[in-house]
Tab-separated table of C-alpha atoms in Angstrom:
chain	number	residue	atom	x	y	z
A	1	UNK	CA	113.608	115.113	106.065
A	2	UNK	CA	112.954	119.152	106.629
A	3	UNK	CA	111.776	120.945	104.033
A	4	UNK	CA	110.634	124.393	102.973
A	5	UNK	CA	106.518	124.730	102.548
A	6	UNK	CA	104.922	127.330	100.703
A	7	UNK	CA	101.060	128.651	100.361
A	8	UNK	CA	99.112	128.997	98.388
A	9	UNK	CA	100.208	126.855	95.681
A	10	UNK	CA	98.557	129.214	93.259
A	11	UNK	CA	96.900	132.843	93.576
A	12	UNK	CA	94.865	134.691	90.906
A	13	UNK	CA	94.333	138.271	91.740
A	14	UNK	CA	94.002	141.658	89.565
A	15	UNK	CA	96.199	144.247	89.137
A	16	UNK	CA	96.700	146.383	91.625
A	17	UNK	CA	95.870	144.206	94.604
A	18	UNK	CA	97.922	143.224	97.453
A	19	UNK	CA	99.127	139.892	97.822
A	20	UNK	CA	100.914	137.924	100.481
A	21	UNK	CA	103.367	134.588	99.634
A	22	UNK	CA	103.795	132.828	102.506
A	23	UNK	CA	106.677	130.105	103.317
A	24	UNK	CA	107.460	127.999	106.487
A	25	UNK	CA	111.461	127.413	106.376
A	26	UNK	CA	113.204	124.686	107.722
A	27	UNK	CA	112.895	124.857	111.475
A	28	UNK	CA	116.888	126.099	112.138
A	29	UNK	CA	117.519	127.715	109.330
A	30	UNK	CA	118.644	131.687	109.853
A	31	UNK	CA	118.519	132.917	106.680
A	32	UNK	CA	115.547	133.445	103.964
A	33	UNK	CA	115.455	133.962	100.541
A	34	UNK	CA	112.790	134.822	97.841
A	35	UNK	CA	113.620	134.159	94.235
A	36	UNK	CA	111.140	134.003	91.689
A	37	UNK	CA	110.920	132.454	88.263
A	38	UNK	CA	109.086	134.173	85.048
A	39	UNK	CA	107.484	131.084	83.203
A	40	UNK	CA	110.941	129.555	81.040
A	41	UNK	CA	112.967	131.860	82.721
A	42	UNK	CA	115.770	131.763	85.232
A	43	UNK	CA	115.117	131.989	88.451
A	44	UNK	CA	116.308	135.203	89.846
A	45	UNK	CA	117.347	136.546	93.372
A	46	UNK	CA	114.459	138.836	94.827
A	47	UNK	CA	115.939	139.465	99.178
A	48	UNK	CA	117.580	137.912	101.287
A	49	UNK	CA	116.692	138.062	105.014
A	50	UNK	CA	118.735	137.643	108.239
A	51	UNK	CA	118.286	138.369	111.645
A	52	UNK	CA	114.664	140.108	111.416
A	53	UNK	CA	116.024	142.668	108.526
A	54	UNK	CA	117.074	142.544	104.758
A	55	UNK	CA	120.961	141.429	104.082
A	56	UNK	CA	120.713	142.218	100.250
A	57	UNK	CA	117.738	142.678	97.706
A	58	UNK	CA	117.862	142.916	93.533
A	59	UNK	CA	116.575	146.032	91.578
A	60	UNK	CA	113.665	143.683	90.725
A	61	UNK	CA	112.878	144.288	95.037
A	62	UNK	CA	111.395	147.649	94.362
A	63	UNK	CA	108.808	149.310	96.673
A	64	UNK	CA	106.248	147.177	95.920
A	65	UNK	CA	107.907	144.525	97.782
A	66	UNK	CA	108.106	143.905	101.395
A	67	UNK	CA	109.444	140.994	103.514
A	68	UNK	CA	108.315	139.932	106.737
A	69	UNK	CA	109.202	136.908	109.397
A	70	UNK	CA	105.951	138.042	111.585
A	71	UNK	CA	106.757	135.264	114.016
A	72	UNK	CA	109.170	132.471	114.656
A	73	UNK	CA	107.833	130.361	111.727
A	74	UNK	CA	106.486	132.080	108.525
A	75	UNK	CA	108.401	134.440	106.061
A	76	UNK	CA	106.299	136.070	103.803
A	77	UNK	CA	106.564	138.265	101.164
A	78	UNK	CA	104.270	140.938	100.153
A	79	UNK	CA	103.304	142.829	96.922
A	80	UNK	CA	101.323	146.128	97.084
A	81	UNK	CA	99.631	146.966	93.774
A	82	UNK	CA	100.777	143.966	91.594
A	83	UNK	CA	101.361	144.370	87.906
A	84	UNK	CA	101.128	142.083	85.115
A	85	UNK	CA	104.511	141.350	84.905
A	86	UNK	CA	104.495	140.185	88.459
A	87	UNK	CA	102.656	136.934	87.284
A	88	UNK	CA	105.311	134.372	88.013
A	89	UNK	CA	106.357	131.684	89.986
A	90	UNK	CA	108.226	132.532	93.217
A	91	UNK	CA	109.822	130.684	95.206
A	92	UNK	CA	111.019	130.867	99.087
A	93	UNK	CA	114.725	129.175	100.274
A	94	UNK	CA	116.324	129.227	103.237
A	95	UNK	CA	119.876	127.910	104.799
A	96	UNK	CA	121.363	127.047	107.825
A	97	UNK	CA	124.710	128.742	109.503
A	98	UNK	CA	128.421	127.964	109.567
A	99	UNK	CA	129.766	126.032	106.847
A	100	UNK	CA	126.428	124.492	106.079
A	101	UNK	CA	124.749	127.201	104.372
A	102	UNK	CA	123.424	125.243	101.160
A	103	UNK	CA	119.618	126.865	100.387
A	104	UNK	CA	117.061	124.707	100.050
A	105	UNK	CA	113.937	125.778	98.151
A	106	UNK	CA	110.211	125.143	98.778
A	107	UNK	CA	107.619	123.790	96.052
A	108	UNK	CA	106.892	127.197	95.105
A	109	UNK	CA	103.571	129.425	94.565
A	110	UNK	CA	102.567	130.223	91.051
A	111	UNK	CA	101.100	134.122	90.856
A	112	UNK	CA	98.998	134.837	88.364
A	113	UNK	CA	97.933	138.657	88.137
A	114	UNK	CA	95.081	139.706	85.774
B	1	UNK	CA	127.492	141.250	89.567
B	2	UNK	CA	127.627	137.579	89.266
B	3	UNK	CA	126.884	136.468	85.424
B	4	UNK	CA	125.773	132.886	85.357
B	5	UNK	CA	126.307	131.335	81.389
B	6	UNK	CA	124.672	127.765	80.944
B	7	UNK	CA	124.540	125.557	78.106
B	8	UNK	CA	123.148	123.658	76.158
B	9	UNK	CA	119.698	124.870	76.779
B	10	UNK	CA	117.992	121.747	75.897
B	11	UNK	CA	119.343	118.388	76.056
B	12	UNK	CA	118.564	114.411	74.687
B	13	UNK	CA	120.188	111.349	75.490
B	14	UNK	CA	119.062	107.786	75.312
B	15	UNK	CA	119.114	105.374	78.139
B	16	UNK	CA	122.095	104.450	79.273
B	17	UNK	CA	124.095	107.164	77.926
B	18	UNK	CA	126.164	110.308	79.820
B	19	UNK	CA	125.016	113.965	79.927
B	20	UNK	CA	126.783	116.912	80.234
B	21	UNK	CA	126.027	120.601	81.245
B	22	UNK	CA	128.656	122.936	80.906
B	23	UNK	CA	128.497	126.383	83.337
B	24	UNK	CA	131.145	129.616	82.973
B	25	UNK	CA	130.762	132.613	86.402
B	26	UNK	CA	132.175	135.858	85.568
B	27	UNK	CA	132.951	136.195	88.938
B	28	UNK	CA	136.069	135.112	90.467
B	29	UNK	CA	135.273	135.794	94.069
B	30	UNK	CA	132.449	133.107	93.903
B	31	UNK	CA	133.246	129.761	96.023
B	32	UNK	CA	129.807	127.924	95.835
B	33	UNK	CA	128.475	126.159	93.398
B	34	UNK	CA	125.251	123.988	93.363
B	35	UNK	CA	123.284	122.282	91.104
B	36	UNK	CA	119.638	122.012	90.603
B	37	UNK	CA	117.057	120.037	89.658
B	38	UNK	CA	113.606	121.388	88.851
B	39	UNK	CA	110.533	118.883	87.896
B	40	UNK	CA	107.743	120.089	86.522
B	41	UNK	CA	105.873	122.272	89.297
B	42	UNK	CA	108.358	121.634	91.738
B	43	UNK	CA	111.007	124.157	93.457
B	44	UNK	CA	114.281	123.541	92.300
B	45	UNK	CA	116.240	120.370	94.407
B	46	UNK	CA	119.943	120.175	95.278
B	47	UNK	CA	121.296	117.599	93.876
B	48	UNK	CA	125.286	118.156	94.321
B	49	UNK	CA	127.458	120.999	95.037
B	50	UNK	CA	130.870	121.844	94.827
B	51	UNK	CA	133.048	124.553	96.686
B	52	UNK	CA	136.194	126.384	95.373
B	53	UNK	CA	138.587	124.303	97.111
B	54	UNK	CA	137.689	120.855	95.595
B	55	UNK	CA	138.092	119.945	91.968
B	56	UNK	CA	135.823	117.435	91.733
B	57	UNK	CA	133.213	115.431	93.293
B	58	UNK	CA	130.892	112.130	93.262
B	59	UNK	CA	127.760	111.825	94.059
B	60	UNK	CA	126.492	107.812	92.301
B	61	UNK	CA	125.945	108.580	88.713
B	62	UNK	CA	126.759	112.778	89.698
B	63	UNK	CA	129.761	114.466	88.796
B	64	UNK	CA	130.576	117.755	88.792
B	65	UNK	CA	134.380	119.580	88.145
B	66	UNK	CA	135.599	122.699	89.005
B	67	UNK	CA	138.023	124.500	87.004
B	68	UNK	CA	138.520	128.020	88.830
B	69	UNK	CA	141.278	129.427	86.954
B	70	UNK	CA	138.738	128.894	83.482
B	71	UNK	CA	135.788	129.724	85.686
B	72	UNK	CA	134.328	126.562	84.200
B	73	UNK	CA	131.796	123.970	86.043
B	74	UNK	CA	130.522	121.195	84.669
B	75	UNK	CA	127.656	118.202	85.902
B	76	UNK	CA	127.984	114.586	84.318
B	77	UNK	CA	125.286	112.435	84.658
B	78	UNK	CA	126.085	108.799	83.672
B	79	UNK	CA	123.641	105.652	82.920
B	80	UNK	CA	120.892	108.424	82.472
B	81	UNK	CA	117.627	106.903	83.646
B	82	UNK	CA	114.293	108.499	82.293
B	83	UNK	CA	113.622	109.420	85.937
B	84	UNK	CA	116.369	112.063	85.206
B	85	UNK	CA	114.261	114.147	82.872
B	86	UNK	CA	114.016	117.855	84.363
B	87	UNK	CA	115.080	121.352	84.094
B	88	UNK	CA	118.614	121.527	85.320
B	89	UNK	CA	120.255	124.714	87.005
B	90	UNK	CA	123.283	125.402	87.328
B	91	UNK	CA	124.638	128.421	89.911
B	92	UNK	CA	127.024	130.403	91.267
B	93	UNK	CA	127.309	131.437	94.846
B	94	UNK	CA	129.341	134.257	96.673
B	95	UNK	CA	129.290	133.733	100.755
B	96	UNK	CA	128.748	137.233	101.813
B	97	UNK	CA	128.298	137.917	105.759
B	98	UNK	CA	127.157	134.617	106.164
B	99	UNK	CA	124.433	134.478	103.441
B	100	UNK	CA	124.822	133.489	100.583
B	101	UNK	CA	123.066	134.931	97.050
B	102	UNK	CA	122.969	132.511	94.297
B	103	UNK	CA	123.284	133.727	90.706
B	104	UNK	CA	121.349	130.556	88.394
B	105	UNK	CA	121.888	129.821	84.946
B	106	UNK	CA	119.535	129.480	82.275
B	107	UNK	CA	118.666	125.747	82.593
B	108	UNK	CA	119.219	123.113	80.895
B	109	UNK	CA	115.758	120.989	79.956
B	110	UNK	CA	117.441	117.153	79.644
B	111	UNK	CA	115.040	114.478	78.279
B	112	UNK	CA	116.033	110.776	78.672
B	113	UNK	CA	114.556	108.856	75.857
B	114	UNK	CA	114.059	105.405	77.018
């Protein structure tokens, strides 16, 4: 069965660094999603991504925060400078076209910033 | 926007016996609705869905009604197995130009005491 992958699994880094969440969706999907999930939290709508530019984004999607699909596989999300209150767990989804358009999410990469 | 309510927040049943989660949307031009399952460390797994046009629908030992004029979901989950301990999400989902951005609840943690 497809699924969504994610890497890493976990990152450490220190404020203010730049890091990169990457995700592999499902191989015919179209659209891509990044949610992310403070620890016992909900998990909350960051972008979503269609057709090589952002459909809709949250106020938590500031400035800091870039999407990318830099080829036909990987969708990755980017954070500039993090902050503390970046350290959670996000998550990348993606869904198909049509009437089938059920996201499926992928295992998830737990950011921890220092 | 979308506003997801979820309860109970936590959740024990014995073996053998039914569970319930109750969901309420705010918003009425939502026609999606999926349910969740998250396992510790995991990304959050479909499990059933429901769209606006059905009332109800059966999935095994998954249920899950639809009551759009209350704006009321609900997932049953009978001859609860310990397997079925997790973090359970319900959301709300609004197709919008083909996308579709999902609005969770809470969670609902559900322990199956054997």
């Amino acid at each position: 069965e497809p699924e969504v992958t994610q890497t890493p699994s976990h990152q450490v880094t220190q404020m203010g660094q730049e890091v990169i969440l990457r995700c592999v969706p499902i191989s015919n999907h179209l659209y891509f999603y990044w949610y992310r999930q403070i620890l016992g939290q909900k998990v909350e709508f960051l972008v979503s991504f269609y057709n090589n530019e952002i459909s809709e984004k949250s106020e938590i999607f500031d400035d800091q925060f870039s999407v990318e699909r830099p080829d036909g596989s990987n969708f990755t999300l980017k954070i500039r400078s993090t902050k503390l209150e970046d350290s959670a767990m996000y998550f990348c989804a993606s869904s198909g076209t049509g009437s089938e358009r059920t996201q499926y999410f992928g295992p998830g990469t737990r950011l921890l910033v220092l | 926007g979308e506003n997801v309510e979820q309860h109970p927040s936590t959740l024990s049943v014995q073996e053998g016996d039914s569970a319930v989660i109750k969901c309420t949307y705010s918003d009425s031009a939502s026609n999606y609705f999926p349910w969740y399952k998250q396992e510790l460390g995991k990304g959050p797994q479909l499990i059933i869905d429901i769209r606006s046009n059905v009332g109800e629908k059966k999935d095994q030992r998954i249920a899950v009604t639809l009551n759009k004029t209350a704006k009321h979901f609900s997932l049953h989950i009978t001859e609860t197995q310990p397997e079925d301990s997790a973090v359970y999400f319900c959301a709300a989902s609004l197709s919008s130009g083909g996308y579709q951005k999902v609005t969770f609840g809470i969670g609902t943690k559900l322990q199956v005491i054997p």
